[in-house]
Amino acid sequence: MTPEPSIETSEPARELAPEDLIVAIAVRADRDAFARLFQLFAPRLKSYLIGLGTTPPAAEELAQEAMLSVWRKAAFFNRSRAGASTWIFTIARNLRIDAARKERSALAYAVDLSEEPDAPEQPDAIVSGAERDLKVREALKSLTPDQVTVVRMSFFQEKPHSEIAADLGIPLGTVKSRVRLAMARLRERLEELL
Amino acid sequence: MSARHHPADAVLADYAAGTLRPGFDIVVAAHVESCERCRRHVRLFEKAAGAMMSDLPPAEMSADALPLMLARLERNPPAASADAPIAPPRDTRSLIERLPVKRRRWLAPGVWVQPIDVPQLPGDKLYFLRVAAGIRGLHHGHSGPEFTAVVSGALRDGKTTYRAGDFIECDTEVVHRPKVLAQDGGCLCIAASEGSLKGQGFLGELIRTIAGV
Ligand SMILES: [Zn+2]
C-alpha cells in the first residue's frame, strides 16, 4: 500500500455522513473517506447481489466494481438529487444488468435518469440522504408486514411470482394482487413524503 | 404528448430495481423515456430500493477486499467533473432510434416486423411491429405475458384507444381484438413477449393472422 496521507481533512472520515464522504472523494480524492464508504456499502452491495442470484465471488467482484465507479464518478454525485445509498444502489444495479447480459453495451439501451433533478427543486429545503432514507422507512411503516415482505422480495430477490407464492405458501393470484397493492401504496406514500 | 396508459407500479418498481426480464425492461424504458410521470415514479422506487439496500444485513467480504480495492484506486483516478469526461459523449438519440435492429421482414402488405438485436432469454422476442391503418386481428388470448409500447400512431382494443407513448401489459387472462386506427398512416409499436411455441400476444396474433404463421 502506498502510505499516501490524505489527511487534510479537519474531521475524521468516520464521523461524516455517506454523502459527505462522497464529496470528500470528489474534492480531494480522499482515500480515508473512500475506505469508510467501502466498509459501509461494499458488504451490503454484496448482500444485495447475492440475493439476486449472483454467486458470492462474482457478487464481491461486482461490489468492488461498483465502489470503483463511486470513486471515479464522485464528482458527478449530486446530493440534492439522490442520497448516497440511492446513488450507489443505481450504480450497482446498472453494473449488474450489464454483467448479467454479458454484453458491455447493454446499458446503452437503458434510459439514464441520473442527470435529472427531482421535481421542483427548493434550494432551501434540500433533504439530506439520511433524512430521505428515514422518510422511505416511514413510508414502509405504512405498509402491512405482508406487504413489506413482498416489496423486499420484489426488490432484492429475482424470483417469479410463482416462486414467491410457493415460498409464502399462498396462491399465485394473492401474490400478484399483494405486490400490486403494496407497490401502489408505497409509491403513494413516497410521493407524499419525498 | 402525455401517455394515458402507464405500467403498473409493480412493473415500475421492478424496472427501478433492475429485475425485469431482459427485453421487457426495454419496452418499459421506451415508455419511461417519454413519460414524465413514470420517470418521477421510477426515481421514487429507486430511493426506496436504495434505502432498503443500505439496511440489508452485510455479507462477509474477503479479508483482503479493502487493501485490493485501495490498490486499484491508484490506477483509476477520480474523474474531474468539468474537464475529464469518463464516458464518451452521450448518444442523444432516443432509445427507439438507438436500438440495434435486424432485417425488416414484410409479413403482408402494410405489415412488417423487425427484431431488435439485444441480449434476451432464449426464445423471448423483442421487436418493432409496424401495421398499416385499418388492419384488425382476430380475437385471441395469450400464452404468456407481453409488454407493448406504442411508438407512433394509434390502435384500439374494445373501447380503449392506445396512442403514442402508451404502455400495454397483457397477461394470459385477457382476450383481444386490436385494430390499428386510420391516422398517421399506421401504427409502430415495440413489444416484448415471453418465449413460447404459440408465440401469441397483443400484436403477435395480429402478425400470425396476417402472415398465416
Ligand atoms: Zn407513464
mmCIF file of C-alpha atoms and ligand atoms in Angstrom:
data_model
loop_
_atom_site.group_PDB
_atom_site.id
_atom_site.type_symbol
_atom_site.label_atom_id
_atom_site.label_comp_id
_atom_site.label_asym_id
_atom_site.label_seq_id
_atom_site.Cartn_x
_atom_site.Cartn_y
_atom_site.Cartn_z
ATOM 1 C CA MET A 1 0.000 0.000 0.000
ATOM 2 C CA THR A 2 1.202 3.458 -0.696
ATOM 3 C CA PRO A 3 1.285 5.296 2.614
ATOM 4 C CA GLU A 4 -0.178 8.332 0.968
ATOM 5 C CA PRO A 5 -1.598 10.512 3.710
ATOM 6 C CA SER A 6 -4.812 12.054 2.527
ATOM 7 C CA ILE A 7 -5.357 13.828 5.786
ATOM 8 C CA GLU A 8 -6.118 17.413 5.040
ATOM 9 C CA THR A 9 -9.494 16.544 6.441
ATOM 10 C CA SER A 10 -10.416 18.505 9.504
ATOM 11 C CA GLU A 11 -12.790 15.855 10.793
ATOM 12 C CA PRO A 12 -12.175 12.159 10.847
ATOM 13 C CA ALA A 13 -13.886 10.395 7.925
ATOM 14 C CA ARG A 14 -15.534 8.086 10.423
ATOM 15 C CA GLU A 15 -17.978 10.723 11.586
ATOM 16 C CA LEU A 16 -19.074 12.036 8.212
ATOM 17 C CA ALA A 17 -22.363 11.110 6.588
ATOM 18 C CA PRO A 18 -22.029 8.942 3.466
ATOM 19 C CA GLU A 19 -22.915 11.950 1.305
ATOM 20 C CA ASP A 20 -20.028 13.928 2.844
ATOM 21 C CA LEU A 21 -17.670 11.011 2.249
ATOM 22 C CA ILE A 22 -18.534 11.065 -1.462
ATOM 23 C CA VAL A 23 -17.942 14.814 -1.572
ATOM 24 C CA ALA A 24 -14.585 14.329 0.158
ATOM 25 C CA ILE A 25 -13.627 11.881 -2.585
ATOM 26 C CA ALA A 26 -14.775 14.341 -5.241
ATOM 27 C CA VAL A 27 -12.914 17.372 -3.903
ATOM 28 C CA ARG A 28 -9.663 15.817 -2.666
ATOM 29 C CA ALA A 29 -9.549 12.149 -3.721
ATOM 30 C CA ASP A 30 -9.823 11.313 -0.026
ATOM 31 C CA ARG A 31 -8.808 7.681 0.419
ATOM 32 C CA ASP A 32 -9.836 7.514 4.059
ATOM 33 C CA ALA A 33 -13.293 8.704 3.133
ATOM 34 C CA PHE A 34 -13.395 6.061 0.426
ATOM 35 C CA ALA A 35 -12.263 3.319 2.809
ATOM 36 C CA ARG A 36 -15.043 4.252 5.208
ATOM 37 C CA LEU A 37 -17.607 4.308 2.413
ATOM 38 C CA PHE A 38 -16.352 0.935 1.220
ATOM 39 C CA GLN A 39 -16.777 -0.564 4.673
ATOM 40 C CA LEU A 40 -20.298 0.796 4.860
ATOM 41 C CA PHE A 41 -21.553 -0.167 1.440
ATOM 42 C CA ALA A 42 -19.485 -2.951 -0.134
ATOM 43 C CA PRO A 43 -20.792 -5.681 2.221
ATOM 44 C CA ARG A 44 -24.373 -4.540 1.618
ATOM 45 C CA LEU A 45 -23.905 -4.413 -2.130
ATOM 46 C CA LYS A 46 -22.526 -7.928 -1.940
ATOM 47 C CA SER A 47 -25.534 -8.992 0.076
ATOM 48 C CA TYR A 48 -27.888 -7.338 -2.441
ATOM 49 C CA LEU A 49 -26.200 -9.057 -5.382
ATOM 50 C CA ILE A 50 -26.203 -12.478 -3.723
ATOM 51 C CA GLY A 51 -29.923 -12.062 -3.083
ATOM 52 C CA LEU A 52 -30.462 -11.600 -6.794
ATOM 53 C CA GLY A 53 -28.715 -14.857 -7.571
ATOM 54 C CA THR A 54 -25.125 -13.707 -8.165
ATOM 55 C CA THR A 55 -22.547 -16.148 -6.780
ATOM 56 C CA PRO A 56 -20.633 -14.810 -3.742
ATOM 57 C CA PRO A 57 -17.289 -14.407 -5.600
ATOM 58 C CA ALA A 58 -18.976 -12.643 -8.523
ATOM 59 C CA ALA A 59 -21.009 -10.546 -6.092
ATOM 60 C CA GLU A 60 -17.819 -9.425 -4.343
ATOM 61 C CA GLU A 61 -16.233 -8.544 -7.667
ATOM 62 C CA LEU A 62 -19.293 -6.575 -8.774
ATOM 63 C CA ALA A 63 -19.407 -4.799 -5.413
ATOM 64 C CA GLN A 64 -15.742 -3.837 -5.970
ATOM 65 C CA GLU A 65 -16.541 -2.605 -9.479
ATOM 66 C CA ALA A 66 -19.423 -0.553 -8.140
ATOM 67 C CA MET A 67 -17.244 1.003 -5.431
ATOM 68 C CA LEU A 68 -14.569 1.780 -8.018
ATOM 69 C CA SER A 69 -17.241 3.613 -10.028
ATOM 70 C CA VAL A 70 -18.183 5.509 -6.888
ATOM 71 C CA TRP A 71 -14.536 6.579 -6.537
ATOM 72 C CA ARG A 72 -14.255 7.600 -10.159
ATOM 73 C CA LYS A 73 -17.631 9.279 -10.540
ATOM 74 C CA ALA A 74 -17.772 11.006 -7.158
ATOM 75 C CA ALA A 75 -17.611 14.420 -8.827
ATOM 76 C CA PHE A 76 -20.886 13.640 -10.578
ATOM 77 C CA PHE A 77 -22.716 12.897 -7.336
ATOM 78 C CA ASN A 78 -25.485 15.396 -6.736
ATOM 79 C CA ARG A 79 -26.786 15.205 -3.193
ATOM 80 C CA SER A 80 -29.839 17.299 -3.942
ATOM 81 C CA ARG A 81 -30.918 14.628 -6.382
ATOM 82 C CA ALA A 82 -30.234 11.412 -4.537
ATOM 83 C CA GLY A 83 -28.832 10.207 -1.262
ATOM 84 C CA ALA A 84 -25.622 8.185 -1.162
ATOM 85 C CA SER A 85 -27.440 4.878 -0.756
ATOM 86 C CA THR A 86 -29.671 5.508 -3.779
ATOM 87 C CA TRP A 87 -26.792 6.693 -5.923
ATOM 88 C CA ILE A 88 -24.617 3.715 -5.025
ATOM 89 C CA PHE A 89 -27.556 1.354 -5.448
ATOM 90 C CA THR A 90 -28.243 2.555 -9.005
ATOM 91 C CA ILE A 91 -24.556 2.213 -9.919
ATOM 92 C CA ALA A 92 -24.518 -1.392 -8.691
ATOM 93 C CA ARG A 93 -27.868 -2.138 -10.311
ATOM 94 C CA ASN A 94 -26.614 -0.929 -13.687
ATOM 95 C CA LEU A 95 -23.384 -2.907 -13.432
ATOM 96 C CA ARG A 96 -25.379 -5.991 -12.546
ATOM 97 C CA ILE A 97 -27.730 -5.626 -15.524
ATOM 98 C CA ASP A 98 -24.700 -5.133 -17.706
ATOM 99 C CA ALA A 99 -22.892 -8.176 -16.348
ATOM 100 C CA ALA A 100 -25.999 -10.344 -16.414
ATOM 101 C CA ARG A 101 -26.317 -9.798 -20.133
ATOM 102 C CA LYS A 102 -22.638 -10.427 -20.711
ATOM 103 C CA GLU A 103 -22.625 -7.528 -23.047
ATOM 104 C CA ARG A 104 -20.910 -4.331 -22.126
ATOM 105 C CA SER A 105 -23.178 -2.303 -24.329
ATOM 106 C CA ALA A 106 -26.429 -3.458 -22.747
ATOM 107 C CA LEU A 107 -26.660 -0.364 -20.618
ATOM 108 C CA ALA A 108 -26.601 1.879 -23.634
ATOM 109 C CA TYR A 109 -30.223 0.852 -24.053
ATOM 110 C CA ALA A 110 -31.369 1.939 -20.648
ATOM 111 C CA VAL A 111 -32.832 5.346 -20.034
ATOM 112 C CA ASP A 112 -30.473 7.453 -17.972
ATOM 113 C CA LEU A 113 -32.330 9.289 -15.231
ATOM 114 C CA SER A 114 -29.192 10.183 -13.303
ATOM 115 C CA GLU A 115 -28.882 13.713 -14.642
ATOM 116 C CA GLU A 116 -32.445 14.643 -13.924
ATOM 117 C CA PRO A 117 -33.309 16.813 -10.998
ATOM 118 C CA ASP A 118 -36.188 15.842 -8.801
ATOM 119 C CA ALA A 119 -39.472 17.629 -9.134
ATOM 120 C CA PRO A 120 -39.423 21.383 -8.475
ATOM 121 C CA GLU A 121 -36.245 21.959 -6.585
ATOM 122 C CA GLN A 122 -36.409 24.006 -3.434
ATOM 123 C CA PRO A 123 -32.875 25.049 -2.617
ATOM 124 C CA ASP A 124 -33.725 25.905 0.967
ATOM 125 C CA ALA A 125 -35.366 22.570 1.555
ATOM 126 C CA ILE A 126 -32.753 20.133 0.376
ATOM 127 C CA VAL A 127 -33.366 16.900 2.170
ATOM 128 C CA SER A 128 -30.238 15.087 3.185
ATOM 129 C CA GLY A 129 -29.749 11.485 2.185
ATOM 130 C CA ALA A 130 -30.196 10.354 5.759
ATOM 131 C CA GLU A 131 -33.466 12.246 6.101
ATOM 132 C CA ARG A 132 -34.656 10.805 2.846
ATOM 133 C CA ASP A 133 -33.838 7.284 3.984
ATOM 134 C CA LEU A 134 -35.818 7.992 7.141
ATOM 135 C CA LYS A 135 -38.801 9.018 5.048
ATOM 136 C CA VAL A 136 -38.558 5.862 2.978
ATOM 137 C CA ARG A 137 -38.619 3.900 6.229
ATOM 138 C CA GLU A 138 -41.625 5.910 7.311
ATOM 139 C CA ALA A 139 -43.364 5.072 4.039
ATOM 140 C CA LEU A 140 -42.574 1.399 4.557
ATOM 141 C CA LYS A 141 -44.095 1.561 8.025
ATOM 142 C CA SER A 142 -47.439 2.412 6.457
ATOM 143 C CA LEU A 143 -47.439 -0.987 4.744
ATOM 144 C CA THR A 144 -48.568 -4.171 6.398
ATOM 145 C CA PRO A 145 -45.791 -6.660 7.305
ATOM 146 C CA ASP A 146 -47.008 -8.879 4.450
ATOM 147 C CA GLN A 147 -46.680 -6.003 2.026
ATOM 148 C CA VAL A 148 -43.182 -5.142 3.252
ATOM 149 C CA THR A 149 -42.208 -8.760 2.675
ATOM 150 C CA VAL A 150 -43.332 -8.737 -0.956
ATOM 151 C CA VAL A 151 -41.736 -5.327 -1.579
ATOM 152 C CA ARG A 152 -38.440 -6.648 -0.230
ATOM 153 C CA MET A 153 -38.749 -9.819 -2.291
ATOM 154 C CA SER A 154 -39.555 -7.825 -5.431
ATOM 155 C CA PHE A 155 -36.552 -5.540 -4.992
ATOM 156 C CA PHE A 156 -33.985 -7.958 -3.723
ATOM 157 C CA GLN A 157 -34.861 -11.404 -4.977
ATOM 158 C CA GLU A 158 -35.172 -12.152 -8.633
ATOM 159 C CA LYS A 159 -37.980 -14.618 -8.213
ATOM 160 C CA PRO A 160 -41.016 -15.126 -10.372
ATOM 161 C CA HIS A 161 -44.267 -14.533 -8.537
ATOM 162 C CA SER A 162 -44.981 -18.244 -8.737
ATOM 163 C CA GLU A 163 -41.893 -18.950 -6.620
ATOM 164 C CA ILE A 164 -42.745 -16.221 -4.135
ATOM 165 C CA ALA A 165 -46.183 -17.824 -3.866
ATOM 166 C CA ALA A 166 -44.617 -21.188 -3.098
ATOM 167 C CA ASP A 167 -42.215 -19.636 -0.540
ATOM 168 C CA LEU A 168 -45.010 -17.853 1.275
ATOM 169 C CA GLY A 169 -47.459 -20.714 0.873
ATOM 170 C CA ILE A 170 -50.172 -18.558 -0.687
ATOM 171 C CA PRO A 171 -51.910 -18.685 -4.098
ATOM 172 C CA LEU A 172 -50.267 -17.009 -7.096
ATOM 173 C CA GLY A 173 -53.190 -14.622 -7.574
ATOM 174 C CA THR A 174 -52.797 -13.467 -3.977
ATOM 175 C CA VAL A 175 -49.115 -12.737 -4.517
ATOM 176 C CA LYS A 176 -49.859 -10.757 -7.661
ATOM 177 C CA SER A 177 -52.525 -8.621 -6.055
ATOM 178 C CA ARG A 178 -50.422 -8.194 -2.916
ATOM 179 C CA VAL A 179 -47.438 -6.964 -4.952
ATOM 180 C CA ARG A 180 -49.683 -4.633 -6.936
ATOM 181 C CA LEU A 181 -51.262 -3.161 -3.811
ATOM 182 C CA ALA A 182 -48.014 -2.902 -1.869
ATOM 183 C CA MET A 183 -46.155 -1.096 -4.639
ATOM 184 C CA ALA A 184 -49.031 1.280 -5.308
ATOM 185 C CA ARG A 185 -49.279 2.085 -1.598
ATOM 186 C CA LEU A 186 -45.522 2.536 -1.268
ATOM 187 C CA ARG A 187 -45.429 4.878 -4.253
ATOM 188 C CA GLU A 188 -48.319 6.964 -2.938
ATOM 189 C CA ARG A 189 -46.668 7.331 0.465
ATOM 190 C CA LEU A 190 -43.308 8.209 -1.109
ATOM 191 C CA GLU A 191 -44.985 10.861 -3.210
ATOM 192 C CA GLU A 192 -46.440 12.397 -0.085
ATOM 193 C CA LEU A 193 -43.217 12.272 1.888
ATOM 194 C CA LEU A 194 -40.444 12.997 -0.604
ATOM 195 C CA MET B 1 -47.775 14.125 -25.814
ATOM 196 C CA SER B 2 -48.512 12.619 -22.491
ATOM 197 C CA ALA B 3 -49.332 8.972 -22.151
ATOM 198 C CA ARG B 4 -52.611 7.822 -20.643
ATOM 199 C CA HIS B 5 -51.754 4.178 -20.124
ATOM 200 C CA HIS B 6 -48.800 3.523 -17.849
ATOM 201 C CA PRO B 7 -47.018 0.456 -16.496
ATOM 202 C CA ALA B 8 -48.362 -0.655 -13.108
ATOM 203 C CA ASP B 9 -46.457 0.476 -10.022
ATOM 204 C CA ALA B 10 -45.180 -3.073 -9.552
ATOM 205 C CA VAL B 11 -43.692 -3.010 -13.068
ATOM 206 C CA LEU B 12 -42.037 0.380 -12.487
ATOM 207 C CA ALA B 13 -40.710 -0.881 -9.148
ATOM 208 C CA ASP B 14 -39.125 -3.908 -10.824
ATOM 209 C CA TYR B 15 -37.723 -1.623 -13.503
ATOM 210 C CA ALA B 16 -36.165 0.602 -10.819
ATOM 211 C CA ALA B 17 -34.777 -2.442 -9.040
ATOM 212 C CA GLY B 18 -33.335 -3.763 -12.303
ATOM 213 C CA THR B 19 -35.161 -7.071 -12.020
ATOM 214 C CA LEU B 20 -37.377 -7.003 -15.106
ATOM 215 C CA ARG B 21 -36.884 -9.725 -17.671
ATOM 216 C CA PRO B 22 -34.347 -8.645 -20.349
ATOM 217 C CA GLY B 23 -36.181 -7.157 -23.317
ATOM 218 C CA PHE B 24 -39.269 -6.366 -21.242
ATOM 219 C CA ASP B 25 -37.210 -3.693 -19.490
ATOM 220 C CA ILE B 26 -36.516 -2.068 -22.855
ATOM 221 C CA VAL B 27 -40.232 -1.718 -23.614
ATOM 222 C CA VAL B 28 -40.703 -0.131 -20.186
ATOM 223 C CA ALA B 29 -37.690 2.121 -20.857
ATOM 224 C CA ALA B 30 -39.264 3.228 -24.144
ATOM 225 C CA HIS B 31 -42.346 4.331 -22.222
ATOM 226 C CA VAL B 32 -40.432 5.839 -19.295
ATOM 227 C CA GLU B 33 -38.289 7.890 -21.649
ATOM 228 C CA SER B 34 -41.325 9.749 -22.956
ATOM 229 C CA CYS B 35 -43.358 9.792 -19.741
ATOM 230 C CA GLU B 36 -42.636 12.412 -17.110
ATOM 231 C CA ARG B 37 -44.965 10.780 -14.577
ATOM 232 C CA CYS B 38 -43.296 7.398 -14.768
ATOM 233 C CA ARG B 39 -39.785 8.875 -14.625
ATOM 234 C CA ARG B 40 -40.796 10.500 -11.371
ATOM 235 C CA HIS B 41 -42.208 7.246 -10.048
ATOM 236 C CA VAL B 42 -39.122 5.264 -11.054
ATOM 237 C CA ARG B 43 -36.981 7.733 -9.116
ATOM 238 C CA LEU B 44 -39.183 7.223 -6.060
ATOM 239 C CA PHE B 45 -38.758 3.456 -6.275
ATOM 240 C CA GLU B 46 -35.004 3.905 -6.730
ATOM 241 C CA LYS B 47 -34.925 5.845 -3.476
ATOM 242 C CA ALA B 48 -36.887 3.113 -1.737
ATOM 243 C CA ALA B 49 -34.612 0.397 -3.112
ATOM 244 C CA GLY B 50 -31.503 2.425 -2.179
ATOM 245 C CA ALA B 51 -32.641 2.943 1.399
ATOM 246 C CA MET B 52 -33.618 -0.713 1.739
ATOM 247 C CA MET B 53 -30.299 -1.822 0.257
ATOM 248 C CA SER B 54 -28.404 0.098 2.930
ATOM 249 C CA ASP B 55 -30.455 -1.767 5.552
ATOM 250 C CA LEU B 56 -29.580 -5.223 4.226
ATOM 251 C CA PRO B 57 -27.534 -7.420 6.542
ATOM 252 C CA PRO B 58 -23.905 -7.018 5.389
ATOM 253 C CA ALA B 59 -22.336 -10.004 3.642
ATOM 254 C CA GLU B 60 -18.881 -11.041 4.721
ATOM 255 C CA MET B 61 -16.166 -9.673 2.449
ATOM 256 C CA SER B 62 -12.842 -11.392 1.775
ATOM 257 C CA ALA B 63 -10.133 -10.391 4.230
ATOM 258 C CA ASP B 64 -8.126 -8.586 1.561
ATOM 259 C CA ALA B 65 -11.102 -6.844 -0.088
ATOM 260 C CA LEU B 66 -10.276 -3.354 1.160
ATOM 261 C CA PRO B 67 -6.489 -3.454 0.506
ATOM 262 C CA LEU B 68 -7.154 -4.789 -3.008
ATOM 263 C CA MET B 69 -9.676 -2.027 -3.559
ATOM 264 C CA LEU B 70 -7.334 0.692 -2.332
ATOM 265 C CA ALA B 71 -4.585 -0.604 -4.622
ATOM 266 C CA ARG B 72 -6.951 -0.297 -7.578
ATOM 267 C CA LEU B 73 -7.651 3.346 -6.779
ATOM 268 C CA GLU B 74 -4.075 4.223 -7.734
ATOM 269 C CA ARG B 75 -4.657 3.152 -11.306
ATOM 270 C CA ASN B 76 -8.067 4.800 -11.519
ATOM 271 C CA PRO B 77 -8.024 8.438 -10.542
ATOM 272 C CA PRO B 78 -11.371 10.096 -9.896
ATOM 273 C CA ALA B 79 -12.785 11.934 -12.880
ATOM 274 C CA ALA B 80 -12.981 15.678 -12.645
ATOM 275 C CA SER B 81 -16.491 16.798 -13.401
ATOM 276 C CA ALA B 82 -15.607 19.562 -15.819
ATOM 277 C CA ASP B 83 -12.634 18.639 -17.947
ATOM 278 C CA ALA B 84 -12.244 14.877 -17.997
ATOM 279 C CA PRO B 85 -15.354 13.066 -19.119
ATOM 280 C CA ILE B 86 -15.036 9.409 -18.181
ATOM 281 C CA ALA B 87 -17.570 8.279 -20.730
ATOM 282 C CA PRO B 88 -17.728 9.007 -24.422
ATOM 283 C CA PRO B 89 -20.176 11.790 -25.282
ATOM 284 C CA ARG B 90 -23.727 10.698 -24.629
ATOM 285 C CA ASP B 91 -25.716 9.486 -27.582
ATOM 286 C CA THR B 92 -28.574 11.935 -27.596
ATOM 287 C CA ARG B 93 -30.851 9.986 -29.902
ATOM 288 C CA SER B 94 -33.964 8.493 -28.350
ATOM 289 C CA LEU B 95 -33.861 4.932 -27.101
ATOM 290 C CA ILE B 96 -36.019 3.813 -30.027
ATOM 291 C CA GLU B 97 -33.509 5.224 -32.510
ATOM 292 C CA ARG B 98 -30.530 3.742 -30.704
ATOM 293 C CA LEU B 99 -31.721 0.143 -30.576
ATOM 294 C CA PRO B 100 -29.802 -2.130 -32.938
ATOM 295 C CA VAL B 101 -32.178 -3.908 -35.278
ATOM 296 C CA LYS B 102 -32.099 -6.893 -37.569
ATOM 297 C CA ARG B 103 -33.603 -7.032 -41.035
ATOM 298 C CA ARG B 104 -37.160 -5.915 -41.506
ATOM 299 C CA ARG B 105 -39.482 -8.670 -42.634
ATOM 300 C CA TRP B 106 -42.643 -7.871 -44.547
ATOM 301 C CA LEU B 107 -45.362 -10.197 -43.378
ATOM 302 C CA ALA B 108 -48.127 -8.863 -45.559
ATOM 303 C CA PRO B 109 -48.816 -5.660 -47.458
ATOM 304 C CA GLY B 110 -48.592 -2.890 -44.879
ATOM 305 C CA VAL B 111 -47.157 -5.028 -42.105
ATOM 306 C CA TRP B 112 -43.564 -5.520 -41.157
ATOM 307 C CA VAL B 113 -41.775 -6.835 -38.107
ATOM 308 C CA GLN B 114 -38.199 -6.021 -37.148
ATOM 309 C CA PRO B 115 -36.437 -7.996 -34.417
ATOM 310 C CA ILE B 116 -34.317 -5.954 -32.019
ATOM 311 C CA ASP B 117 -30.825 -7.269 -31.535
ATOM 312 C CA VAL B 118 -30.188 -7.167 -27.780
ATOM 313 C CA PRO B 119 -29.401 -9.919 -25.262
ATOM 314 C CA GLN B 120 -32.502 -11.827 -24.174
ATOM 315 C CA LEU B 121 -33.531 -15.078 -22.589
ATOM 316 C CA PRO B 122 -33.758 -17.989 -25.007
ATOM 317 C CA GLY B 123 -36.947 -17.896 -27.034
ATOM 318 C CA ASP B 124 -38.014 -14.434 -25.883
ATOM 319 C CA LYS B 125 -38.839 -11.893 -28.545
ATOM 320 C CA LEU B 126 -38.313 -8.160 -28.717
ATOM 321 C CA TYR B 127 -39.355 -6.437 -31.907
ATOM 322 C CA PHE B 128 -40.785 -3.430 -33.660
ATOM 323 C CA LEU B 129 -44.047 -4.018 -35.408
ATOM 324 C CA ARG B 130 -45.490 -1.663 -37.938
ATOM 325 C CA VAL B 131 -49.046 -2.148 -39.088
ATOM 326 C CA ALA B 132 -50.870 -0.070 -41.658
ATOM 327 C CA ALA B 133 -54.106 1.672 -40.770
ATOM 328 C CA GLY B 134 -57.315 -0.327 -40.585
ATOM 329 C CA ILE B 135 -55.888 -3.791 -40.095
ATOM 330 C CA ARG B 136 -57.584 -5.848 -37.410
ATOM 331 C CA GLY B 137 -56.544 -9.012 -35.638
ATOM 332 C CA LEU B 138 -58.684 -11.938 -34.593
ATOM 333 C CA HIS B 139 -59.960 -12.481 -31.079
ATOM 334 C CA HIS B 140 -57.162 -14.088 -29.180
ATOM 335 C CA GLY B 141 -55.813 -14.902 -25.769
ATOM 336 C CA HIS B 142 -52.236 -15.047 -24.568
ATOM 337 C CA SER B 143 -49.858 -17.845 -23.865
ATOM 338 C CA GLY B 144 -47.633 -15.625 -21.754
ATOM 339 C CA PRO B 145 -47.177 -12.053 -20.585
ATOM 340 C CA GLU B 146 -46.380 -9.403 -23.124
ATOM 341 C CA PHE B 147 -45.394 -5.736 -22.894
ATOM 342 C CA THR B 148 -46.130 -3.308 -25.714
ATOM 343 C CA ALA B 149 -45.440 0.411 -26.064
ATOM 344 C CA VAL B 150 -46.961 2.447 -28.859
ATOM 345 C CA VAL B 151 -44.239 4.452 -30.605
ATOM 346 C CA SER B 152 -46.446 6.219 -33.121
ATOM 347 C CA GLY B 153 -49.953 6.016 -34.498
ATOM 348 C CA ALA B 154 -52.810 4.520 -32.525
ATOM 349 C CA LEU B 155 -54.709 1.305 -32.053
ATOM 350 C CA ARG B 156 -57.942 0.365 -30.380
ATOM 351 C CA ASP B 157 -58.856 -2.674 -28.342
ATOM 352 C CA GLY B 158 -62.517 -2.799 -27.443
ATOM 353 C CA LYS B 159 -63.310 0.616 -26.041
ATOM 354 C CA THR B 160 -59.732 1.535 -25.235
ATOM 355 C CA THR B 161 -57.566 3.544 -27.586
ATOM 356 C CA TYR B 162 -53.799 3.409 -27.207
ATOM 357 C CA ARG B 163 -51.788 6.282 -28.620
ATOM 358 C CA ALA B 164 -48.128 7.162 -28.959
ATOM 359 C CA GLY B 165 -46.363 6.719 -25.628
ATOM 360 C CA ASP B 166 -48.987 4.389 -24.162
ATOM 361 C CA PHE B 167 -47.979 1.182 -22.463
ATOM 362 C CA ILE B 168 -49.941 -2.064 -22.643
ATOM 363 C CA GLU B 169 -49.343 -5.033 -20.367
ATOM 364 C CA CYS B 170 -51.097 -8.235 -21.280
ATOM 365 C CA ASP B 171 -51.280 -11.445 -19.412
ATOM 366 C CA THR B 172 -52.854 -14.751 -20.137
ATOM 367 C CA GLU B 173 -56.372 -13.912 -18.992
ATOM 368 C CA VAL B 174 -57.101 -11.125 -21.455
ATOM 369 C CA VAL B 175 -58.754 -11.565 -24.820
ATOM 370 C CA HIS B 176 -58.066 -9.003 -27.520
ATOM 371 C CA ARG B 177 -59.029 -7.912 -30.939
ATOM 372 C CA PRO B 178 -56.824 -4.892 -31.582
ATOM 373 C CA LYS B 179 -57.435 -2.668 -34.566
ATOM 374 C CA VAL B 180 -54.982 -0.135 -35.919
ATOM 375 C CA LEU B 181 -56.673 3.230 -36.326
ATOM 376 C CA ALA B 182 -56.611 5.120 -39.579
ATOM 377 C CA GLN B 183 -54.378 8.020 -38.688
ATOM 378 C CA ASP B 184 -50.754 8.953 -39.160
ATOM 379 C CA GLY B 185 -50.619 6.206 -41.737
ATOM 380 C CA GLY B 186 -50.365 3.282 -39.349
ATOM 381 C CA CYS B 187 -49.006 2.238 -36.019
ATOM 382 C CA LEU B 188 -45.486 1.472 -34.838
ATOM 383 C CA CYS B 189 -45.076 -0.496 -31.627
ATOM 384 C CA ILE B 190 -42.247 -2.020 -29.669
ATOM 385 C CA ALA B 191 -43.146 -5.279 -27.969
ATOM 386 C CA ALA B 192 -41.570 -7.966 -25.820
ATOM 387 C CA SER B 193 -43.044 -11.389 -25.340
ATOM 388 C CA GLU B 194 -42.003 -14.460 -23.435
ATOM 389 C CA GLY B 195 -40.725 -17.379 -25.377
ATOM 390 C CA SER B 196 -43.388 -19.895 -26.147
ATOM 391 C CA LEU B 197 -44.181 -22.120 -29.071
ATOM 392 C CA LYS B 198 -47.530 -20.457 -29.534
ATOM 393 C CA GLY B 199 -45.947 -17.008 -29.738
ATOM 394 C CA GLN B 200 -49.198 -15.229 -29.180
ATOM 395 C CA GLY B 201 -49.533 -11.709 -27.963
ATOM 396 C CA PHE B 202 -51.449 -8.499 -28.226
ATOM 397 C CA LEU B 203 -49.936 -7.862 -31.615
ATOM 398 C CA GLY B 204 -48.375 -11.245 -32.097
ATOM 399 C CA GLU B 205 -51.695 -12.735 -33.039
ATOM 400 C CA LEU B 206 -52.199 -9.919 -35.479
ATOM 401 C CA ILE B 207 -48.996 -10.981 -37.177
ATOM 402 C CA ARG B 208 -49.954 -14.637 -37.099
ATOM 403 C CA THR B 209 -53.350 -13.899 -38.536
ATOM 404 C CA ILE B 210 -51.988 -11.813 -41.355
ATOM 405 C CA ALA B 211 -48.970 -13.849 -42.169
ATOM 406 C CA GLY B 212 -50.562 -17.203 -41.505
ATOM 407 C CA VAL B 213 -47.588 -18.280 -39.404
HETATM 408 ZN ZN ZN C 1 -46.063 6.633 -17.795
#
